[in-house]
Tab-separated table of C-alpha atoms and ligand atoms in Angstrom:
chain	number	residue	atom	x	y	z
B	1	MET	CA	-29.023	-42.910	18.252
B	2	GLU	CA	-26.330	-43.332	15.607
B	3	ASN	CA	-28.604	-43.899	12.839
B	4	HIS	CA	-30.564	-40.818	13.852
B	5	GLY	CA	-27.235	-38.777	13.823
B	6	ASN	CA	-26.457	-40.063	10.290
B	7	ALA	CA	-29.620	-39.188	9.002
B	8	LYS	CA	-29.623	-35.577	10.453
B	9	GLU	CA	-26.150	-35.258	8.938
B	10	ARG	CA	-27.427	-36.515	5.630
B	11	ASP	CA	-30.454	-34.385	5.764
B	12	HIS	CA	-28.096	-31.281	6.446
B	13	GLY	CA	-25.579	-32.170	3.756
B	14	ALA	CA	-28.471	-32.293	1.080
B	15	GLY	CA	-29.608	-28.928	2.364
B	16	VAL	CA	-26.218	-27.674	2.068
B	17	LYS	CA	-25.729	-28.938	-1.438
B	18	ALA	CA	-29.133	-27.308	-2.629
B	19	LEU	CA	-28.139	-23.961	-1.214
B	20	VAL	CA	-24.766	-23.966	-2.856
B	21	GLU	CA	-26.397	-25.362	-6.255
B	22	LYS	CA	-28.778	-22.473	-6.109
B	23	LEU	CA	-26.074	-19.990	-5.402
B	24	GLY	CA	-23.967	-21.360	-8.311
B	25	ARG	CA	-27.099	-21.367	-10.501
B	26	GLU	CA	-28.774	-18.161	-9.672
B	27	GLN	CA	-25.824	-16.085	-8.285
B	28	ASP	CA	-28.194	-15.084	-5.532
B	29	LEU	CA	-29.565	-16.350	-2.375
B	30	SER	CA	-32.289	-14.936	0.255
B	31	ASP	CA	-30.760	-13.192	3.234
B	32	GLU	CA	-31.410	-16.277	5.423
B	33	GLU	CA	-29.711	-18.533	2.952
B	34	PHE	CA	-26.415	-16.331	2.718
B	35	LEU	CA	-26.556	-16.384	6.682
B	36	ALA	CA	-26.966	-19.971	6.683
B	37	LEU	CA	-23.797	-20.522	4.626
B	38	LEU	CA	-21.875	-18.387	6.833
B	39	ARG	CA	-22.764	-20.360	9.930
B	40	LEU	CA	-22.388	-23.790	8.267
B	41	PRO	CA	-20.706	-26.356	10.420
B	42	ASP	CA	-18.886	-27.879	7.365
B	43	ALA	CA	-18.270	-25.710	4.207
B	44	GLU	CA	-16.568	-28.135	2.151
B	45	ALA	CA	-19.440	-28.492	-0.539
B	46	LEU	CA	-19.327	-24.544	-0.620
B	47	PHE	CA	-15.580	-24.656	-1.318
B	48	ALA	CA	-16.072	-27.545	-3.977
B	49	ALA	CA	-18.611	-25.457	-5.822
B	50	ALA	CA	-16.346	-22.443	-5.614
B	51	ARG	CA	-13.421	-24.173	-7.020
B	52	GLU	CA	-15.557	-25.542	-9.945
B	53	ALA	CA	-16.885	-22.189	-10.777
B	54	ARG	CA	-13.360	-20.671	-10.812
B	55	ASP	CA	-12.117	-23.717	-13.059
B	56	ARG	CA	-14.835	-23.119	-15.535
B	57	VAL	CA	-13.562	-19.513	-16.376
B	58	TYR	CA	-9.799	-19.734	-15.236
B	59	GLY	CA	-9.021	-23.422	-14.955
B	60	ARG	CA	-5.951	-23.882	-12.538
B	61	ARG	CA	-4.014	-20.899	-13.920
B	62	VAL	CA	-2.950	-18.397	-11.219
B	63	PHE	CA	-2.336	-14.649	-11.990
B	64	ILE	CA	0.312	-12.857	-10.017
B	65	ARG	CA	0.539	-8.967	-9.261
B	66	GLY	CA	3.712	-7.282	-8.104
B	67	LEU	CA	2.742	-5.268	-5.293
B	68	ILE	CA	4.810	-1.974	-4.934
B	69	GLU	CA	4.133	-0.276	-1.653
B	70	PHE	CA	5.564	2.901	-2.582
B	71	THR	CA	4.500	5.280	0.242
B	72	ASN	CA	3.538	4.756	3.967
B	73	PHE	CA	2.542	8.388	4.481
B	74	CYS	CA	-1.305	8.595	4.866
B	75	LYS	CA	-3.635	11.516	5.750
B	76	ASN	CA	-6.364	9.257	7.026
B	77	ASP	CA	-6.650	7.729	10.406
B	78	CYS	CA	-8.542	4.561	9.954
B	79	LEU	CA	-8.629	2.782	13.467
B	80	TYR	CA	-7.585	-0.594	12.253
B	81	CYS	CA	-4.718	0.464	10.166
B	82	GLY	CA	-1.030	0.466	11.173
B	83	ILE	CA	-0.046	3.359	8.896
B	84	ARG	CA	-2.741	5.463	10.232
B	85	ARG	CA	-1.685	9.241	10.568
B	86	SER	CA	-1.831	9.156	14.346
B	87	ASN	CA	0.680	6.243	14.562
B	88	GLN	CA	3.684	8.393	15.690
B	89	ARG	CA	5.799	4.948	15.728
B	90	ALA	CA	5.478	4.364	11.978
B	91	GLN	CA	8.585	4.864	10.299
B	92	ARG	CA	7.527	6.803	7.203
B	93	TYR	CA	9.185	6.431	3.619
B	94	ARG	CA	8.470	7.346	0.048
B	95	LEU	CA	9.832	5.665	-2.968
B	96	THR	CA	11.163	7.870	-5.753
B	97	LYS	CA	10.067	7.364	-9.371
B	98	GLU	CA	13.329	5.961	-10.309
B	99	GLU	CA	12.900	3.409	-7.318
B	100	ILE	CA	9.666	2.560	-8.488
B	101	LEU	CA	10.812	1.997	-11.975
B	102	GLU	CA	13.258	-0.149	-10.873
B	103	CYS	CA	11.052	-2.373	-8.904
B	104	CYS	CA	8.981	-2.685	-11.990
B	105	LYS	CA	11.989	-3.769	-13.917
B	106	GLU	CA	12.762	-6.551	-11.475
B	107	GLY	CA	9.227	-7.562	-11.635
B	108	TYR	CA	9.146	-7.767	-15.308
B	109	ASP	CA	12.301	-9.970	-15.330
B	110	LEU	CA	10.688	-12.373	-12.740
B	111	GLY	CA	7.499	-12.736	-15.011
B	112	PHE	CA	5.105	-10.199	-13.506
B	113	ARG	CA	2.920	-8.409	-16.217
B	114	THR	CA	0.664	-6.413	-13.693
B	115	PHE	CA	2.233	-3.872	-11.364
B	116	VAL	CA	0.175	-2.507	-8.363
B	117	LEU	CA	1.097	0.619	-7.087
B	118	GLN	CA	-0.180	0.756	-3.391
B	119	GLY	CA	0.206	3.329	-0.831
B	120	GLY	CA	-1.302	5.237	1.979
B	121	GLU	CA	-3.282	8.625	0.809
B	122	ASP	CA	-0.185	10.682	0.679
B	123	PRO	CA	-0.816	14.387	-0.456
B	124	TYR	CA	2.823	14.364	-1.735
B	125	PHE	CA	1.695	12.237	-4.887
B	126	THR	CA	-0.298	14.922	-6.536
B	127	ASP	CA	-1.983	14.224	-9.817
B	128	ASP	CA	0.781	15.658	-11.607
B	129	ARG	CA	3.325	13.206	-9.764
B	130	MET	CA	1.289	10.134	-10.107
B	131	ALA	CA	0.281	10.849	-13.711
B	132	ASP	CA	4.109	11.037	-14.227
B	133	ILE	CA	4.847	7.982	-12.666
B	134	VAL	CA	1.997	5.931	-14.417
B	135	ALA	CA	3.018	7.425	-17.768
B	136	ALA	CA	6.728	6.335	-17.213
B	137	ILE	CA	5.617	2.642	-16.495
B	138	ARG	CA	3.274	2.781	-19.370
B	139	ALA	CA	6.000	3.802	-21.720
B	140	LEU	CA	8.415	1.306	-20.521
B	141	PHE	CA	6.140	-1.656	-20.047
B	142	PRO	CA	3.550	-1.476	-22.692
B	143	ASP	CA	2.544	-5.092	-22.450
B	144	CYS	CA	1.911	-4.773	-18.614
B	145	ALA	CA	-1.220	-3.726	-16.687
B	146	ILE	CA	-0.843	-1.085	-14.166
B	147	THR	CA	-3.178	-0.971	-11.106
B	148	LEU	CA	-3.310	1.675	-8.527
B	149	SER	CA	-4.407	1.426	-4.957
B	150	ILE	CA	-4.012	5.015	-3.535
B	151	GLY	CA	-7.365	5.719	-1.981
B	152	GLU	CA	-10.152	8.203	-2.500
B	153	ARG	CA	-9.600	10.921	-4.859
B	154	SER	CA	-11.581	13.049	-7.261
B	155	ARG	CA	-13.186	11.895	-10.454
B	156	GLU	CA	-11.140	14.238	-12.319
B	157	SER	CA	-7.870	12.681	-10.783
B	158	TYR	CA	-9.112	9.204	-11.425
B	159	GLU	CA	-9.697	10.444	-15.077
B	160	ARG	CA	-6.226	11.870	-15.447
B	161	LEU	CA	-4.698	8.653	-13.983
B	162	PHE	CA	-6.642	6.521	-16.487
B	163	ALA	CA	-5.634	8.669	-19.409
B	164	ALA	CA	-2.011	8.243	-18.138
B	165	GLY	CA	-2.100	4.709	-18.724
B	166	ALA	CA	-3.621	3.006	-15.624
B	167	ASN	CA	-5.837	0.031	-16.181
B	168	ARG	CA	-7.025	-1.014	-12.751
B	169	TYR	CA	-7.777	0.503	-9.368
B	170	LEU	CA	-8.131	-1.366	-5.945
B	171	LEU	CA	-10.134	0.561	-3.374
B	172	ARG	CA	-11.935	-1.765	-0.765
B	173	HIS	CA	-15.157	-0.574	0.634
B	174	GLU	CA	-14.240	-1.977	3.880
B	175	THR	CA	-17.882	-2.591	5.060
B	176	ALA	CA	-21.147	-1.700	3.140
B	177	ASP	CA	-22.862	-1.242	6.511
B	178	PRO	CA	-23.031	2.579	7.506
B	179	ALA	CA	-22.766	2.083	11.163
B	180	HIS	CA	-19.973	-0.532	11.030
B	181	TYR	CA	-18.056	1.892	8.580
B	182	ALA	CA	-18.372	4.615	11.232
B	183	ARG	CA	-16.932	2.191	13.830
B	184	LEU	CA	-13.947	1.617	11.764
B	185	HIS	CA	-13.213	5.008	10.402
B	186	PRO	CA	-13.035	8.726	11.766
B	187	PRO	CA	-15.949	10.923	11.089
B	188	GLU	CA	-14.285	12.728	8.171
B	189	ILE	CA	-14.128	9.399	6.123
B	190	SER	CA	-17.682	8.577	4.740
B	191	LEU	CA	-19.009	5.287	3.170
B	192	GLU	CA	-20.712	7.683	0.770
B	193	ASN	CA	-17.783	9.061	-0.704
B	194	ARG	CA	-16.119	5.703	-1.085
B	195	LEU	CA	-19.023	4.427	-2.905
B	196	ARG	CA	-18.797	7.616	-5.078
B	197	CYS	CA	-15.110	6.695	-5.690
B	198	LEU	CA	-16.090	3.240	-6.564
B	199	ARG	CA	-18.871	4.063	-9.118
B	200	ASP	CA	-16.441	6.764	-10.520
B	201	LEU	CA	-13.668	4.244	-11.133
B	202	LYS	CA	-16.000	1.731	-12.905
B	203	ASP	CA	-17.489	4.435	-14.962
B	204	ILE	CA	-14.273	5.771	-16.251
B	205	GLY	CA	-13.097	2.186	-17.413
B	206	PHE	CA	-11.183	1.001	-14.637
B	207	GLN	CA	-11.185	-2.510	-13.782
B	208	THR	CA	-12.226	-2.051	-10.421
B	209	GLY	CA	-11.801	-3.873	-6.909
B	210	ALA	CA	-13.759	-3.559	-3.759
B	211	GLY	CA	-13.564	-5.584	-0.853
B	212	PHE	CA	-13.393	-5.916	2.904
B	213	MET	CA	-11.968	-7.459	5.783
B	214	VAL	CA	-13.604	-10.463	7.784
B	215	GLY	CA	-13.897	-9.920	11.546
B	216	SER	CA	-12.958	-6.381	11.819
B	217	PRO	CA	-14.304	-4.989	15.228
B	218	GLY	CA	-18.120	-4.806	15.365
B	219	GLN	CA	-18.768	-6.801	12.143
B	220	THR	CA	-21.607	-9.294	12.252
B	221	ASP	CA	-22.851	-11.904	9.751
B	222	GLU	CA	-25.495	-9.128	8.928
B	223	CYS	CA	-22.701	-6.694	7.864
B	224	LEU	CA	-21.333	-9.506	5.591
B	225	LEU	CA	-24.638	-9.933	4.049
B	226	ARG	CA	-24.591	-6.302	3.266
B	227	ASP	CA	-21.215	-6.520	1.646
B	228	PHE	CA	-22.652	-9.508	-0.586
B	229	ARG	CA	-25.568	-7.518	-1.675
B	230	PHE	CA	-23.408	-4.436	-2.284
B	231	LEU	CA	-21.051	-6.566	-4.518
B	232	GLN	CA	-23.990	-7.898	-6.273
B	233	GLN	CA	-24.964	-4.281	-7.109
B	234	LEU	CA	-21.546	-2.895	-7.906
B	235	ARG	CA	-20.280	-5.830	-9.926
B	236	PRO	CA	-16.555	-5.192	-9.459
B	237	GLN	CA	-14.014	-6.861	-11.532
B	238	MET	CA	-12.039	-7.728	-8.403
B	239	VAL	CA	-12.583	-8.310	-4.962
B	240	GLY	CA	-10.009	-8.231	-1.969
B	241	ILE	CA	-10.977	-10.140	1.193
B	242	GLY	CA	-8.701	-10.892	4.165
B	243	PRO	CA	-8.984	-11.356	7.670
B	244	PHE	CA	-8.712	-8.337	10.055
B	245	LEU	CA	-5.538	-8.637	11.984
B	246	PRO	CA	-4.651	-6.322	14.906
B	247	HIS	CA	-1.814	-3.791	14.909
B	248	ARG	CA	-0.075	-2.864	18.244
B	249	ASP	CA	-0.269	0.786	17.668
B	250	THR	CA	-3.859	1.210	16.798
B	251	PRO	CA	-6.868	1.519	18.898
B	252	PHE	CA	-7.836	-1.816	17.905
B	253	ARG	CA	-4.484	-3.545	19.341
B	254	ASP	CA	-6.461	-5.769	21.852
B	255	GLU	CA	-9.204	-7.009	19.026
B	256	ALA	CA	-9.143	-10.468	18.225
B	257	PRO	CA	-8.035	-11.248	14.684
B	258	GLY	CA	-10.578	-12.453	12.201
B	259	SER	CA	-11.528	-16.076	11.505
B	260	GLU	CA	-9.518	-17.961	8.520
B	261	GLU	CA	-12.606	-20.156	8.056
B	262	LYS	CA	-15.074	-17.233	7.782
B	263	THR	CA	-12.604	-15.660	5.492
B	264	LEU	CA	-12.532	-18.631	3.169
B	265	ARG	CA	-16.268	-18.811	3.338
B	266	CYS	CA	-16.593	-15.290	2.034
B	267	LEU	CA	-14.057	-15.846	-0.866
B	268	ALA	CA	-16.143	-18.961	-1.863
B	269	ILE	CA	-19.423	-16.995	-1.619
B	270	VAL	CA	-18.071	-14.048	-3.629
B	271	ARG	CA	-16.682	-16.599	-6.338
B	272	LEU	CA	-20.084	-17.948	-6.704
B	273	LEU	CA	-21.801	-14.496	-6.841
B	274	LEU	CA	-19.584	-13.142	-9.459
B	275	PRO	CA	-17.981	-16.096	-11.323
B	276	ARG	CA	-15.467	-14.353	-13.499
B	277	VAL	CA	-14.287	-12.203	-10.514
B	278	LEU	CA	-10.539	-11.848	-9.941
B	279	LEU	CA	-10.064	-12.921	-6.382
B	280	PRO	CA	-6.699	-12.799	-4.481
B	281	ALA	CA	-5.636	-15.102	-1.574
B	282	THR	CA	-4.379	-11.994	0.325
B	283	THR	CA	-1.376	-11.209	2.076
B	284	ALA	CA	-3.424	-11.097	5.480
B	285	LEU	CA	-4.843	-14.519	4.805
B	286	GLY	CA	-1.091	-15.809	4.141
B	287	THR	CA	-0.051	-13.949	7.452
B	288	LEU	CA	-2.617	-15.705	9.618
B	289	ASP	CA	-1.538	-19.184	8.292
B	290	GLY	CA	1.322	-20.505	6.326
B	291	ASP	CA	-0.745	-22.439	4.081
B	292	GLY	CA	-3.445	-19.425	3.668
B	293	ARG	CA	-2.644	-18.994	0.085
B	294	GLU	CA	-3.228	-22.717	-0.715
B	295	LYS	CA	-6.550	-22.618	1.231
B	296	GLY	CA	-7.451	-19.434	-0.568
B	297	MET	CA	-7.173	-21.355	-3.918
B	298	ASN	CA	-9.079	-24.082	-2.505
B	299	ALA	CA	-11.909	-21.654	-2.021
B	300	GLY	CA	-11.949	-20.363	-5.351
B	301	CYS	CA	-9.221	-17.647	-5.525
B	302	ASN	CA	-7.124	-17.296	-8.713
B	303	VAL	CA	-4.734	-14.302	-7.903
B	304	ILE	CA	-1.678	-13.879	-5.712
B	305	MET	CA	0.161	-10.617	-4.981
B	306	PRO	CA	3.655	-11.052	-4.042
B	307	ASN	CA	5.359	-8.094	-2.562
B	308	LEU	CA	7.907	-6.445	-5.030
B	309	SER	CA	8.759	-3.457	-2.791
B	310	PRO	CA	12.577	-2.922	-2.156
B	311	ARG	CA	13.559	-4.927	0.948
B	312	SER	CA	14.778	-1.923	2.811
B	313	VAL	CA	10.963	-0.489	3.201
B	314	ARG	CA	9.092	-3.804	3.234
B	315	LYS	CA	8.974	-3.943	7.135
B	316	LYS	CA	7.545	-0.457	7.075
B	317	TYR	CA	4.510	-1.033	5.301
B	318	LEU	CA	2.982	-2.601	8.333
B	319	LEU	CA	-0.821	-2.370	8.116
B	320	TYR	CA	-1.183	-5.028	10.790
B	321	ASP	CA	1.259	-7.068	13.110
B	322	ASN	CA	3.583	-9.719	11.643
B	323	LYS	CA	2.694	-8.721	8.162
B	324	ARG	CA	4.541	-11.291	5.742
B	325	ALA	CA	6.661	-10.005	3.113
B	326	ASP	CA	9.333	-12.608	2.728
B	327	GLY	CA	9.789	-15.920	1.626
B	328	ASP	CA	6.926	-17.207	-0.581
B	329	GLU	CA	5.380	-13.635	0.061
B	330	ALA	CA	8.120	-11.905	-1.543
B	331	ALA	CA	8.473	-11.444	-5.451
B	332	GLU	CA	12.083	-13.025	-5.309
B	333	GLY	CA	10.491	-15.991	-3.693
B	334	LEU	CA	8.441	-16.590	-6.802
B	335	ALA	CA	10.183	-19.885	-7.562
B	336	ALA	CA	9.224	-21.206	-4.139
B	337	LEU	CA	5.582	-19.891	-4.551
B	338	ARG	CA	5.389	-21.684	-8.086
B	339	ALA	CA	6.507	-24.894	-6.441
B	340	ARG	CA	3.905	-24.866	-3.826
B	341	MET	CA	1.403	-23.869	-6.023
B	342	ASN	CA	2.313	-26.633	-8.528
B	343	ALA	CA	2.087	-29.096	-5.568
B	344	ALA	CA	-1.406	-27.830	-4.887
B	345	GLY	CA	-2.484	-28.641	-8.389
B	346	TYR	CA	-2.179	-24.859	-9.607
B	347	GLU	CA	0.097	-22.972	-12.326
B	348	ILE	CA	1.200	-19.476	-11.875
B	349	VAL	CA	1.337	-17.890	-15.336
B	350	VAL	CA	2.872	-15.108	-16.962
B	351	ASP	CA	0.192	-12.990	-18.191
B	352	ARG	CA	-1.596	-9.528	-17.320
B	353	GLY	CA	-4.439	-11.574	-16.221
B	354	ASP	CA	-7.234	-9.261	-17.210
B	355	PHE	CA	-10.880	-9.590	-16.494
B	356	PRO	CA	-12.156	-11.753	-19.194
B	357	ALA	CA	-14.966	-10.662	-21.544
B	358	GLU	CA	-18.165	-12.286	-21.249
B	359	GLU	CA	-17.985	-14.359	-24.639
B	360	GLU	CA	-14.413	-15.425	-23.456
B	361	GLY	CA	-15.546	-16.346	-20.037
B	362	GLY	CA	-16.908	-19.708	-20.889
B	363	ILE	CA	-19.766	-19.467	-18.417
B	364	PRO	CA	-22.238	-21.637	-20.039
B	365	HIS	CA	-25.446	-20.205	-18.389
B	366	GLU	CA	-24.951	-17.053	-16.881
B	367	PRO	CA	-28.152	-15.334	-16.345
N	401	5AD	N1	-5.945	-6.021	9.165
N	401	5AD	C1	-5.911	-6.502	7.895
N	401	5AD	N2	-6.268	-5.778	6.880
N	401	5AD	C2	-6.061	-4.347	6.969
N	401	5AD	N3	-6.036	-3.529	5.881
N	401	5AD	C3	-5.628	-2.485	6.594
N	401	5AD	N4	-5.436	-2.543	8.093
N	401	5AD	C4	-5.452	-3.892	8.250
N	401	5AD	C5	-5.533	-4.517	9.248
N	401	5AD	N5	-5.202	-4.248	10.507
N	401	5AD	C6	-6.459	-3.753	4.691
N	401	5AD	C7	-7.713	-2.631	4.276
N	401	5AD	C8	-7.151	-2.001	3.342
N	401	5AD	C9	-6.108	-2.651	2.572
N	401	5AD	C10	-4.953	-2.113	1.967
N	401	5AD	O1	-5.622	-3.362	3.767
N	401	5AD	O2	-8.896	-3.575	3.957
N	401	5AD	O3	-8.021	-1.588	2.278
């Protein structure tokens, strides 16, 4: 009986190892094999392969991004999101240009060389206003990367922001499955336009980030499979993945949070699919679990995005309940974060942390 059990375990282990090796080698699997990885009883071999893939490109260096949440006004009404326009209870705020620049200055002194300006889709921030803010940051911090995360805009708008000095753009696709997309969003927002935006951004020359939540209502493993296929096609430079977490003032208030384990598996799979990808251990992962960020690193992540917003507004940028913005999650907690990362075998570096060019990538056998 016991022998039989051991043999089965051993066969299973060998099967997993073969799958993980195939994914690392070919950066591809069949649909069935992807689904098998999501459903494994034990994913340690997957995590180990993701760590090795990350180490080959980046070593144990961890890049930090200073996240400035500069407006929580939003014209959209995404069902999962706490700053959706129908949430009357959200206390809305906007930072001024001067406040944003002040955040950058503080961040620079702390060692940040990337600023991420994230906001709801706030019509106040026209192309003129955004281009003005981006140009001011570009002039004051010429050695820093500027990342925007301000949603869907026209191609012309993206072109202007790029010309003003922005380098990167985060726009999660949220789900590549059209029916699932329709369950998460009101009818006026379409997957089609989201994908148009992502293609425009990449085409213009932004280092572009896509991504999705894990465990959002209605998500199946087949949805995640479509996300992997979509990422293989788009080949973004960054991928943001975090668990869905409910917000009490949204239609999804009673839905269950996403699974940490599945989030970690998705991170590891994406590391193996796109070895050079910049992969953050997200705030949502850190909110779900005090050790979420270390676990993310353990699954192949190489980026952390501490909160650089002014303390007075941090609690208002509430995408989901209990969103962490203090302690290690906050920019001023960087020393503590550094110590924790060191203890886990990683080193936070003062660096822009750009997507590596292929020849610098150090990937011996990329197809
Ligand atoms: N839980 C987890 N992530 C969320 N986001 C928005 N609302 C939630 C939520 N309730 C994520 C979305 C968005 C990113 C900025 O935050 O994926 O793209």
